[in-house]
XYZ file of C-alpha atoms in Angstrom:
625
model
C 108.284 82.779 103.762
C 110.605 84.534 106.427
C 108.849 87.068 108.313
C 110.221 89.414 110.666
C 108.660 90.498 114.289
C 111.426 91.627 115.836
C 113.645 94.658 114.502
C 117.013 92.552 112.933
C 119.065 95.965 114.191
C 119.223 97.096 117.392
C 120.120 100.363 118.648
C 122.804 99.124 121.307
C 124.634 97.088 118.074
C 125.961 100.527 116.513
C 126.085 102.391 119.383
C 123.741 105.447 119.837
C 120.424 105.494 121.361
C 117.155 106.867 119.911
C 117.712 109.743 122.505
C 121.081 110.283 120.935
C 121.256 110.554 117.163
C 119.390 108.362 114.493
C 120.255 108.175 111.175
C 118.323 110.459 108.110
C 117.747 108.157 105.374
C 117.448 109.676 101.390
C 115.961 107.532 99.145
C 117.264 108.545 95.097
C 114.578 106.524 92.874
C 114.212 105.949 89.072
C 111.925 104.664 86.626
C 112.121 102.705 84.266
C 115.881 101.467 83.855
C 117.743 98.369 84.393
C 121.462 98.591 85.434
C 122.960 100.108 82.593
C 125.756 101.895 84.868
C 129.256 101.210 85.108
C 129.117 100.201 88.355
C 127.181 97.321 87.558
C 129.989 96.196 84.554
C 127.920 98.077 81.779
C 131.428 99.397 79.931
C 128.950 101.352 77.313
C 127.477 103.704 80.919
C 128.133 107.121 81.577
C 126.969 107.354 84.768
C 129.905 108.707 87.158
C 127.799 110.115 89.523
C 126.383 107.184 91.115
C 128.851 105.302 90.121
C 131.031 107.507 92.643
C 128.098 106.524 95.159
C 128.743 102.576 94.619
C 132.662 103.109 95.191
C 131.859 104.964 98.616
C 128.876 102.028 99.401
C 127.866 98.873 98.288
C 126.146 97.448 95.453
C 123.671 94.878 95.458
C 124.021 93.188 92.502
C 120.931 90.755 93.209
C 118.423 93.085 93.555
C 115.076 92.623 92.218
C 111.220 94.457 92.202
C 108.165 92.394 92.819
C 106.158 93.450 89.401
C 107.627 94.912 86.137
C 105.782 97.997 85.984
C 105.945 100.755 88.575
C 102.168 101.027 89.975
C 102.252 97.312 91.768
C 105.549 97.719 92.398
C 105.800 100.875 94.297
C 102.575 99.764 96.362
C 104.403 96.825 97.585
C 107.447 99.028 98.123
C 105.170 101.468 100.735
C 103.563 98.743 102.605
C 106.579 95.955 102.419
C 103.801 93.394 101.024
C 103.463 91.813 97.558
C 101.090 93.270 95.982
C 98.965 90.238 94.877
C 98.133 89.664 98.776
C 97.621 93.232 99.431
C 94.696 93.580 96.172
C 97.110 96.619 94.228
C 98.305 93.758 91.411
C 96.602 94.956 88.466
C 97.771 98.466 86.853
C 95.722 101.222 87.470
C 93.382 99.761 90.228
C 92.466 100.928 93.459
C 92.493 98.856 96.563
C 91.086 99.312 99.913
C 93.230 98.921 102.666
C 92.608 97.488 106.505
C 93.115 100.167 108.767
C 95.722 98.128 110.505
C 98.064 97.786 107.434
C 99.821 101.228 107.047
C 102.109 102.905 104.812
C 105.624 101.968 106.727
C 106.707 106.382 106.908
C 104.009 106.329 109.323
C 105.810 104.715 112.032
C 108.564 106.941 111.114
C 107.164 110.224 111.674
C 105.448 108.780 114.717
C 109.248 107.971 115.788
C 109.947 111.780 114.865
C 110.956 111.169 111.380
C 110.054 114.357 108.883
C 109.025 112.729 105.881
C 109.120 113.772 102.390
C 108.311 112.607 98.895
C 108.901 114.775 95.457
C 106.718 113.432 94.348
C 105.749 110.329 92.468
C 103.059 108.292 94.384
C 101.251 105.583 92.315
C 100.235 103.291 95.245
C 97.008 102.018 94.152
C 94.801 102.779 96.933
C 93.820 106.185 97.955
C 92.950 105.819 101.786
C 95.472 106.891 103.223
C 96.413 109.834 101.263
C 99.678 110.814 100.112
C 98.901 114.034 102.378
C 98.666 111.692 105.456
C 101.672 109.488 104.416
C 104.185 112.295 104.106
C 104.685 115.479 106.109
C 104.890 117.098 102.365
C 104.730 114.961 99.195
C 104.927 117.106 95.830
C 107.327 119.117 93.929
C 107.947 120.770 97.375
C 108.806 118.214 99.303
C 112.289 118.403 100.582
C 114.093 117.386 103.713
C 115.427 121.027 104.161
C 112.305 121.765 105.489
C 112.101 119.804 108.550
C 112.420 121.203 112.195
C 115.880 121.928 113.096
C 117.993 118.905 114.471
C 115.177 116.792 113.460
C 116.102 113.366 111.452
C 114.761 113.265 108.076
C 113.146 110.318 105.410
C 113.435 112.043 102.017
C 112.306 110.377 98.476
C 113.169 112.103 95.431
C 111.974 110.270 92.484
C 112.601 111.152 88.547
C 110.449 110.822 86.064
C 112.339 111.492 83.046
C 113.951 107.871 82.161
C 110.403 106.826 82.020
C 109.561 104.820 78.881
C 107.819 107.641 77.450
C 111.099 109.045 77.607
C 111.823 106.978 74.699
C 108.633 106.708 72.731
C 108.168 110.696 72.837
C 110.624 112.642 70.753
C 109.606 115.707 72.321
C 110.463 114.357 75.939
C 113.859 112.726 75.432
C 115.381 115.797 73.940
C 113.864 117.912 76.757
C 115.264 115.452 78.987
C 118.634 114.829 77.404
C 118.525 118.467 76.507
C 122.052 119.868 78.780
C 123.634 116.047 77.608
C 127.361 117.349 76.260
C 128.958 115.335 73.018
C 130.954 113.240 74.911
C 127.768 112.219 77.463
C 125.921 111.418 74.210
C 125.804 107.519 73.030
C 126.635 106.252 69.105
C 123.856 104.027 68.382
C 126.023 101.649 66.295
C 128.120 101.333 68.569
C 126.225 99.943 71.190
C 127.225 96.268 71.669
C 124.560 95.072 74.235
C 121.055 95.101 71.987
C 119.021 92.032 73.553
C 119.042 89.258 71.181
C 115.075 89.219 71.418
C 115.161 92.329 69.612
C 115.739 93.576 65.890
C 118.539 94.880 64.928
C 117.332 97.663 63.295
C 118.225 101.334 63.057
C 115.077 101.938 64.647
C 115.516 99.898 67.743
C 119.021 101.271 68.233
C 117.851 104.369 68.251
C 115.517 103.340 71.016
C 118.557 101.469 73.013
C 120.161 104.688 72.752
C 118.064 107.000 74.130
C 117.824 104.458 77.068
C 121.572 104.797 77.983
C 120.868 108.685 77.163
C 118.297 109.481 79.833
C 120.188 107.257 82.072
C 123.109 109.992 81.773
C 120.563 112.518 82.218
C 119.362 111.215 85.218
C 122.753 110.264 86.425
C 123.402 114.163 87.070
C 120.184 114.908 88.644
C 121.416 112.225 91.263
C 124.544 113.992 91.465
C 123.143 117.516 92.518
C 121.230 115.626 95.202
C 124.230 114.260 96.892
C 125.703 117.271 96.308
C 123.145 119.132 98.353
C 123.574 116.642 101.140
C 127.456 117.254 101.315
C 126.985 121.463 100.994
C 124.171 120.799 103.956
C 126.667 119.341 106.052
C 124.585 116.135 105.960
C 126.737 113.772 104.370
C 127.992 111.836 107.640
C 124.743 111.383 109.146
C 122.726 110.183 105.743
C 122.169 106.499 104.358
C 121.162 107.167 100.727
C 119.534 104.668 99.058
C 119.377 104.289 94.740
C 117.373 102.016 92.955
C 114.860 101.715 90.136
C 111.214 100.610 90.610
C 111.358 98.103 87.748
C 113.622 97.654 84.916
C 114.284 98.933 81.266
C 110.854 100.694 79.746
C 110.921 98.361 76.317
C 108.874 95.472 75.308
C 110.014 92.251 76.968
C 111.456 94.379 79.626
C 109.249 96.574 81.169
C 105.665 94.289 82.084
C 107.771 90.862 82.305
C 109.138 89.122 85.179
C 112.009 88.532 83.636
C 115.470 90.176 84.302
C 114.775 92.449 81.950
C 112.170 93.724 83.829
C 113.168 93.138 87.411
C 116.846 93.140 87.834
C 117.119 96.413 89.239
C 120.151 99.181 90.191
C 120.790 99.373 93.885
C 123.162 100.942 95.579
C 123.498 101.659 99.383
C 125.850 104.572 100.833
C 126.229 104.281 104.828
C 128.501 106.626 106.281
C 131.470 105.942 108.896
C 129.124 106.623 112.041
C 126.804 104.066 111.039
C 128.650 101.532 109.611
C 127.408 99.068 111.500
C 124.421 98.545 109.127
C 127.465 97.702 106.376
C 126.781 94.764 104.893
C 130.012 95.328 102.787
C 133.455 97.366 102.602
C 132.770 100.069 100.731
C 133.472 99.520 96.647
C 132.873 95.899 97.328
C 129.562 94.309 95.654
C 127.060 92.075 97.468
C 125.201 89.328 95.650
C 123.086 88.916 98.365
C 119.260 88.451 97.045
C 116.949 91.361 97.888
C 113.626 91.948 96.997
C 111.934 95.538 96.504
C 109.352 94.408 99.245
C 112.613 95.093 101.224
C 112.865 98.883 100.816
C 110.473 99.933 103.579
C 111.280 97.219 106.315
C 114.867 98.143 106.096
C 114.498 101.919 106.410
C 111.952 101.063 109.394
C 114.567 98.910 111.180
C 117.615 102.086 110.271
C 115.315 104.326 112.521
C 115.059 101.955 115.076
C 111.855 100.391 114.798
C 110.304 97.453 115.345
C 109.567 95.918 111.377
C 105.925 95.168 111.332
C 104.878 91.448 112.049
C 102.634 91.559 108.960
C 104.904 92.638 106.576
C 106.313 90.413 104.043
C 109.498 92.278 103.166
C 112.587 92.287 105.831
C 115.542 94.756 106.520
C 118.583 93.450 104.336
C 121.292 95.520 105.855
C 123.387 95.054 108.917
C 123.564 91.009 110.060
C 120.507 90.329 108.299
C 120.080 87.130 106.967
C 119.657 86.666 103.501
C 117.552 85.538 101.576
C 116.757 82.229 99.549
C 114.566 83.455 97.110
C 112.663 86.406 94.983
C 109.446 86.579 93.829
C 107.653 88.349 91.368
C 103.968 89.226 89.846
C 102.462 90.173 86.706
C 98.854 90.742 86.574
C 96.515 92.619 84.326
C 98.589 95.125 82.474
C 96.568 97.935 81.602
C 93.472 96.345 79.254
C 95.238 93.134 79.671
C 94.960 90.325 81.493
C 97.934 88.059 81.701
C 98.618 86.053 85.372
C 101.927 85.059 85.388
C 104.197 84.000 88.762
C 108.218 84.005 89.148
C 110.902 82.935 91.920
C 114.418 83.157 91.173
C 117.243 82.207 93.473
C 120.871 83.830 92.898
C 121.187 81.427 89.431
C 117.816 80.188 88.334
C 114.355 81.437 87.396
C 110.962 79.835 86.927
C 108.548 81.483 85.555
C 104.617 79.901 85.988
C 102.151 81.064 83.100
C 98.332 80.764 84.337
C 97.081 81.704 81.148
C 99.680 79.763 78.833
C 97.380 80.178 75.895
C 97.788 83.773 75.769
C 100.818 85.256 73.280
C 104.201 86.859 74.640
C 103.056 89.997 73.173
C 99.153 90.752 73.584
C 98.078 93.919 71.722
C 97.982 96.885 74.392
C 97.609 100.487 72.928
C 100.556 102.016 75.572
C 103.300 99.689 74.270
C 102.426 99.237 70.959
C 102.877 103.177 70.009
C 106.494 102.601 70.951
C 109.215 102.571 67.989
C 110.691 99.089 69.103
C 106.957 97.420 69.775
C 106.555 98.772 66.166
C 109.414 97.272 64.840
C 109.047 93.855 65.942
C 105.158 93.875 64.364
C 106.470 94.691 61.073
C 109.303 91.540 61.425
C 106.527 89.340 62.454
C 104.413 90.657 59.513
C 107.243 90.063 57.038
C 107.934 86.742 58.026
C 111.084 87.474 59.176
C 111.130 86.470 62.464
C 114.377 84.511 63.497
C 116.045 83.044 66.783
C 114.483 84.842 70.389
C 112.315 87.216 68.145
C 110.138 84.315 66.839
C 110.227 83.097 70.675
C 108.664 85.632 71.939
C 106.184 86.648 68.963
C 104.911 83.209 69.649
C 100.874 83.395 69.867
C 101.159 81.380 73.131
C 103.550 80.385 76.109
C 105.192 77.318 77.903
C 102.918 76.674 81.230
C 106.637 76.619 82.821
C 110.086 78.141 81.675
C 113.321 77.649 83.654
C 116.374 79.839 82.895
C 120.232 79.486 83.890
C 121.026 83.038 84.675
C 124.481 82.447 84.419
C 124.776 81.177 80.869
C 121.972 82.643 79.969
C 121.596 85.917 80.965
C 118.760 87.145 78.550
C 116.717 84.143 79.517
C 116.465 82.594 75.981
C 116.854 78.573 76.412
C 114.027 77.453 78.372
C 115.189 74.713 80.407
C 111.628 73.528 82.365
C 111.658 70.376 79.823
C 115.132 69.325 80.414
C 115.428 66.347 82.515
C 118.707 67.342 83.758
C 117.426 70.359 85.784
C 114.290 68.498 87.214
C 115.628 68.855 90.676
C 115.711 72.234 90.366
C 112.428 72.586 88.732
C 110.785 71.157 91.530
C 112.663 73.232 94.241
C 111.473 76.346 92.504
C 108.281 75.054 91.365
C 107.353 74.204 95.367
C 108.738 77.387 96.753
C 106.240 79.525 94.215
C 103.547 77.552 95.385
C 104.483 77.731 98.788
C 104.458 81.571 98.781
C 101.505 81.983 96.699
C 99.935 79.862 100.093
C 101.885 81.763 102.292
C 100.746 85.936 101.105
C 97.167 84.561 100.102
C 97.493 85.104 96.156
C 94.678 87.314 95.753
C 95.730 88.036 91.886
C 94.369 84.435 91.474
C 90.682 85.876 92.029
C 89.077 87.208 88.688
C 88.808 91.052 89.001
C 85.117 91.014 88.884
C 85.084 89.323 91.872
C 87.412 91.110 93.511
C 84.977 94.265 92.994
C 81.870 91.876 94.146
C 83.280 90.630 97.153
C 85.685 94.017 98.977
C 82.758 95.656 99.928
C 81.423 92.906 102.410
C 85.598 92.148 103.716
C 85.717 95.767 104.187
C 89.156 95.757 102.245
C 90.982 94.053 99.410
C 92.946 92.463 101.630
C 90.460 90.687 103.496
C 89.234 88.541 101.325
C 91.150 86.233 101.459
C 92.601 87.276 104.896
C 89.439 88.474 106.946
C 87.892 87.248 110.209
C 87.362 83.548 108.957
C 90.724 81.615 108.230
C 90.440 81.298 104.691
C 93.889 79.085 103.974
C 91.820 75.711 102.930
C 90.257 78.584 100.451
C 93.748 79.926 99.663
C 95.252 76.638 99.217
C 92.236 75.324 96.702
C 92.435 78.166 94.886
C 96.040 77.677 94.345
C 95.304 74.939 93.526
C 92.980 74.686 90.798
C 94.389 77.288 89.099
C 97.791 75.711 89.073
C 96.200 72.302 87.814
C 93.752 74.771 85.123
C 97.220 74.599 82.658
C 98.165 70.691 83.374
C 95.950 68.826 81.012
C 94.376 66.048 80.144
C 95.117 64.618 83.848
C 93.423 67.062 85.742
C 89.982 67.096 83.876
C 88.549 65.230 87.115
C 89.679 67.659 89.844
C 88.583 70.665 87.017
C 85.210 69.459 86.415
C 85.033 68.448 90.461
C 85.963 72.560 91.003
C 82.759 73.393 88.895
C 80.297 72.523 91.964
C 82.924 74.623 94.280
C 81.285 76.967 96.992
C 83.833 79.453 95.547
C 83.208 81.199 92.529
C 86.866 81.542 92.279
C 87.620 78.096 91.960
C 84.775 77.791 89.921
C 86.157 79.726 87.434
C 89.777 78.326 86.993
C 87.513 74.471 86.823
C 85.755 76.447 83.528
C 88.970 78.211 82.750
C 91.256 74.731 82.760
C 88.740 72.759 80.586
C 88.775 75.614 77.796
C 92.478 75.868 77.525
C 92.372 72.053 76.450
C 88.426 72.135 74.682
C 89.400 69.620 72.597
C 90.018 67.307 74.837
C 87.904 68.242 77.327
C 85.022 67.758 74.484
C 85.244 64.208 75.286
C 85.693 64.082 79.048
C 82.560 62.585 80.617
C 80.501 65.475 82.584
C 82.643 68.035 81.419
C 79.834 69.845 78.720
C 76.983 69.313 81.194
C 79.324 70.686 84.494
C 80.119 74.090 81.903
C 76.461 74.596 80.606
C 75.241 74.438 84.892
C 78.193 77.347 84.876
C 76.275 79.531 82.378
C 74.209 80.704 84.709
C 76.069 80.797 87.592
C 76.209 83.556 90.055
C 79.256 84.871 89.421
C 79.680 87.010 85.680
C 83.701 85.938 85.453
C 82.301 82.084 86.041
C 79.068 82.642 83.325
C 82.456 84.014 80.995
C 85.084 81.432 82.078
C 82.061 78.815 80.778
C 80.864 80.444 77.822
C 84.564 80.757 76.766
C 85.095 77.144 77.141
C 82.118 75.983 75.552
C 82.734 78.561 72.582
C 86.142 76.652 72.236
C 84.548 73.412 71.993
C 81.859 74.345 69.815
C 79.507 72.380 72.344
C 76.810 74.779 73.112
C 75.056 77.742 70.364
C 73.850 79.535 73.353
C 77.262 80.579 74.955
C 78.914 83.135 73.142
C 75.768 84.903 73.630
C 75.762 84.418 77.559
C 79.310 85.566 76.981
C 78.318 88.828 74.828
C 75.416 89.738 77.119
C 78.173 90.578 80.005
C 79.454 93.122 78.219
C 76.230 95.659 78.898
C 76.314 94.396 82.782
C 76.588 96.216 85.596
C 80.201 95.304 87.021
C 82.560 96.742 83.902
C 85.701 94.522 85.088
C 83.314 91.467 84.024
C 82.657 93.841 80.700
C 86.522 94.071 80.299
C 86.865 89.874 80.858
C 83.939 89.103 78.440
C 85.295 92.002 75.911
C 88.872 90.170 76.075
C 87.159 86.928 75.587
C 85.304 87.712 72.576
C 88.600 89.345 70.692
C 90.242 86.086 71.684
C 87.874 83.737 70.366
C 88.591 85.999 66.832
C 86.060 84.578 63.897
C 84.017 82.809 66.453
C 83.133 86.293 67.945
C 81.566 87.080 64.527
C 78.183 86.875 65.349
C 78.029 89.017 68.253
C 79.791 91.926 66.543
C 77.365 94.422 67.678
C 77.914 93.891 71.318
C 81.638 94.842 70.388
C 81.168 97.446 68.599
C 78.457 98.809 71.359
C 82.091 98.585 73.797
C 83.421 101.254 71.641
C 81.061 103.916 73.467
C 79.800 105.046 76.943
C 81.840 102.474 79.012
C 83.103 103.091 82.573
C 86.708 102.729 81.347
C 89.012 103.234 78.807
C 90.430 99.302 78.911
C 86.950 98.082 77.546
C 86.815 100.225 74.712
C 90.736 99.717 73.819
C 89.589 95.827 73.709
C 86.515 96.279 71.991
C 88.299 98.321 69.304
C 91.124 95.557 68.511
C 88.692 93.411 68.090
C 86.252 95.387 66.027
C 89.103 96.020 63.818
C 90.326 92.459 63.530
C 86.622 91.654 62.135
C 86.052 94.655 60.189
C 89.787 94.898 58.640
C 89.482 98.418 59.558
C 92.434 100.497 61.445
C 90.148 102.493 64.231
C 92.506 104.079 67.142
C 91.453 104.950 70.498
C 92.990 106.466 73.341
């Protein structure tokens, strides 16, 4: 993994000191939205504004985030690291940072930068605060305000292509509210529904109101480069465009696929500064960049050295590109699903850790949505056909391999085809190799994540503390890689049962249950998971108890597994709750403990899990927040 000490763009290469003038830097940010703009070929777009932007700058047409939902994403976007080294992978968690690793608009404003940020934060840690990040961050915050002849970072983010922007009726007309006729979009008419989708009046409805708010926000864009150019700003601003993940729909928004990474960005460098031109202006780039990019770039267009630790690197001016993207998905609200991506400028692999889980597990946010809704009532009806019974599928390859190029929606999984080993391999070694190279924290169950930050004094440090931990980091890796492989790896799973870690310990119990019928039968593996049930470690005791349960080896553990849900550390209640609602009719006999998860828990997750499940059993139709 490339990673950059030394600032890739010198002051003396475009010709002005830091004494002399620097350039201001405007960042225009969306959520939610893939690139449906013309710019980007989307003939069905009506997005003029920034598509006026893209004809004075540069495209990239490879651009990609590092999660598919905004929360991990936009935390590795502040601190140019991935957010499965950093500890701010799973939605709606809060890390704790070294005091070392900083938010990169601090070195700006130490440089003299005035920073702003209106306003969206979501970066998963709260020390430092968003009030010692930015000189203003909130509906405020605005460059205008800065000390005069002073050079300026400004973020302006918008909110309202958001994928409640389509679920909520109420929102999308507010938001689509000043939309004239000829802005508006005819839903049969749209030609570019995902084949993964039905083609219903429902969903088009849904894929219209997309392209709607897209509009919508298209104009809001437009006022803020309008503002620049009335300022008298125009010539001395880079503005930067881009989305924090892509389109807010199922198998979009949450997935490390295209659909949920390929992201609008667009890159406007004035005359003056042209020397950070990594294009003619109009002319597209299909260089590979990676959201972890953002920060280190705007840290080397002020002049700055780019942090040694960080894992992203400045993309403009004569820096080199890059071979590959990666990308992270990690518990998703009550959720958890640990799935790995790299994707060079053609190809994707995709790595599923937890292989038996389905495409589409049942999480309350997505699920209210129209399309989410749609596809249940296919798969209830039977009539699931073509990349819609792909993806209702109740579990997943361990590896999938798409050909972007003639296959742009990532439907024919290629990871089996002998023809495309080679590549298979290439891609399969470079994950790994990163996953060594950040220290993959997201491979640690969260339970133990909680257990152990307190003594590293910070998320990050556990893996990356004092003590080198890489013969940790690279057994981890490991052992969960080898946890999906099989029959073969029964010897090195059952060997990771007497690990020192309790991390590796758990993807030894995790591997065995995947394959429990098989593993049945493996000498030492019963005995090695019944030791495990009363192991230190609550995500271990579960991992066990789940595999055991599976096999139908031992009465005792699906009550070892039901007794975690009244412990003390309630991400080891959410693991055991998810556990139980997976193992379905086995779970019978510990309904009470499930339906005691419906009340008094220390967050929301347990009690949306506890509540499937409950329902499942009972045949009832309960909802919870």
């Amino acid at each position: 993994m490339r990673r950059t000490s030394i600032c890739l763009l010198v002051l003396f290469l475009v010709g002005f000191s830091l004494a002399d003038e620097r350039p201001n830097v405007v960042w225009i940010s969306a959520e939610d939205i893939s690139p449906h703009f013309g710019f980007a070929g989307d003939k069905q777009a009506k997005t003029p504004h920034l598509d006026e932007l893209a004809r004075q700058g540069t495209y990239y047409s490879n651009a990609f985030t590092s999660a598919g939902v905004c929360a991990p994403c936009r935390s590795g976007i502040i601190t140019g690291m991935y957010q499965n080294s950093v500890g701010t992978h799973h939605m709606r968690c809060n890390a704790t940072l070294p005091d070392w690793l900083r938010p990169f608009p601090l070195y700006l404003r130490e440089a003299g930068y005035y920073c702003t940020n209106a306003s969206k934060t979501d970066y998963q840690f709260s020390e430092p605060g968003k009030n010692e990040i930015w000189d203003e961050c909130g509906g405020k915050g605005h460059w205008k305000d800065r000390a005069e002849g002073q050079p300026f970072f400004a973020v302006f983010n918008y909110t309202g292509c958001h994928e409640s922007g389509i679920a909520s009726e109420e929102k999308y007309k507010s938001v689509t509210a000043d939309l004239t006729d000829d802005q508006r979009q005819d839903p049969e008419a749209l030609s570019s529904l995902p084949p993964y989708y039905p083609n219903t009046a429902v969903v088009r409805e849904d894929w219209k109101r997309n392209y709607e708010l897209i509009t919508a926000m298209d104009a809001w864009a437009g006022d803020l480069i309008e503002e620049i150019k009335d300022a008298g700003e125009w010539e001395n601003t880079i503005v930067m465009f881009w989305s924090d993940h892509g389109v807010g729909l199922p198998r979009a928004k949450r997935w490390l696929y295209d659909s949920g990474t390929h992201v609008p960005l667009v890159v406007h460098v004035p005359e003056k500064f042209k020397a950070f031109r990594t294009t003619k202006p109009g002319v597209t780039d299909d260089r590979l960049v990676s959201s972890v990019d953002f920060g280190p770039t705007v840290v080397a267009l002020a002049g700055l050295e780019v942090p040694a630790h960080m894992h992203g690197s400045s993309f403009l001016g004569d820096a080199p590109e890059r071979d590959y993207v990666y990308g992270a998905r990690d518990r998703m609200d009550e959720r958890y699903d640990i799935i790995r991506a790299v994707r060079d400028k053609r190809y994707r692999y995709i790595r599923n850790f937890e292989p038996l889980k389905p495409y589409y597990q049942y999480m309350n946010t997505p699920e209210k949505g129209a399309t989410m809704m749609e596809i249940r009532k296919a798969e209830k009806a039977g009539q699931l056909t073509g990349a819609l019974k792909l993806f209702s599928a109740g579990s997943k390859p361990v590896e999938e391999l798409y050909d972007l190029e003639n296959d742009p929606h990532e439907i024919n999984n290629l990871a089996d085809d002998p023809a495309y080993a080679d590549k298979l391999n290439e891609l399969s070694k470079a994950l790994f190799a990163w996953q060594l190279d950040i220290g993959d924290i997201g491979l640690i169950p969260e339970s133990e994540i909680t257990a152990r930050q307190g003594n590293a004094g910070a998320t990050y440090a556990i893996l990356h503390g004092d003590i080198d931990q890489s013969a940790l980091i690279e057994n981890l890796t490991t052992v969960a890689t080898l946890a999906s492989e099989g029959s073969g790896a029964f010897p090195e799973l059952v060997t990771a049962l007497g690990d020192e870690d309790a991390a590796v310990r758990y993807w030894g119990a995790t591997g065995l249950g995947n394959f429990s019928e098989e593993a049945l039968g493996f000498e030492g593996a019963v005995i090695a998971l019944e030791g495990c049930l009363s192991d230190d470690a609550p995500a271990v005791r579960i991992a066990a108890g789940r595999a055991l349960c599976r096999m139908g080896a031992n009465p005792d553990a699906l009550g070892v597994v039901a007794e975690e849900m009244q412990g003390d550390n309630e991400w080891a209640r959410l693991e055991a709750a998810i556990v139980l609602d997976e193992l379905e009719e086995v779970a019978r006999p510990v309904l009470k403990a499930l339906q005691a998860g419906l009340e008094d828990q220390p967050n929301k997750y347990i009690t949306r899990v506890s509540n499937k499940a409950v329902n499942d059993l009972l045949g009832t139709e309960n909802k919870v927040p």
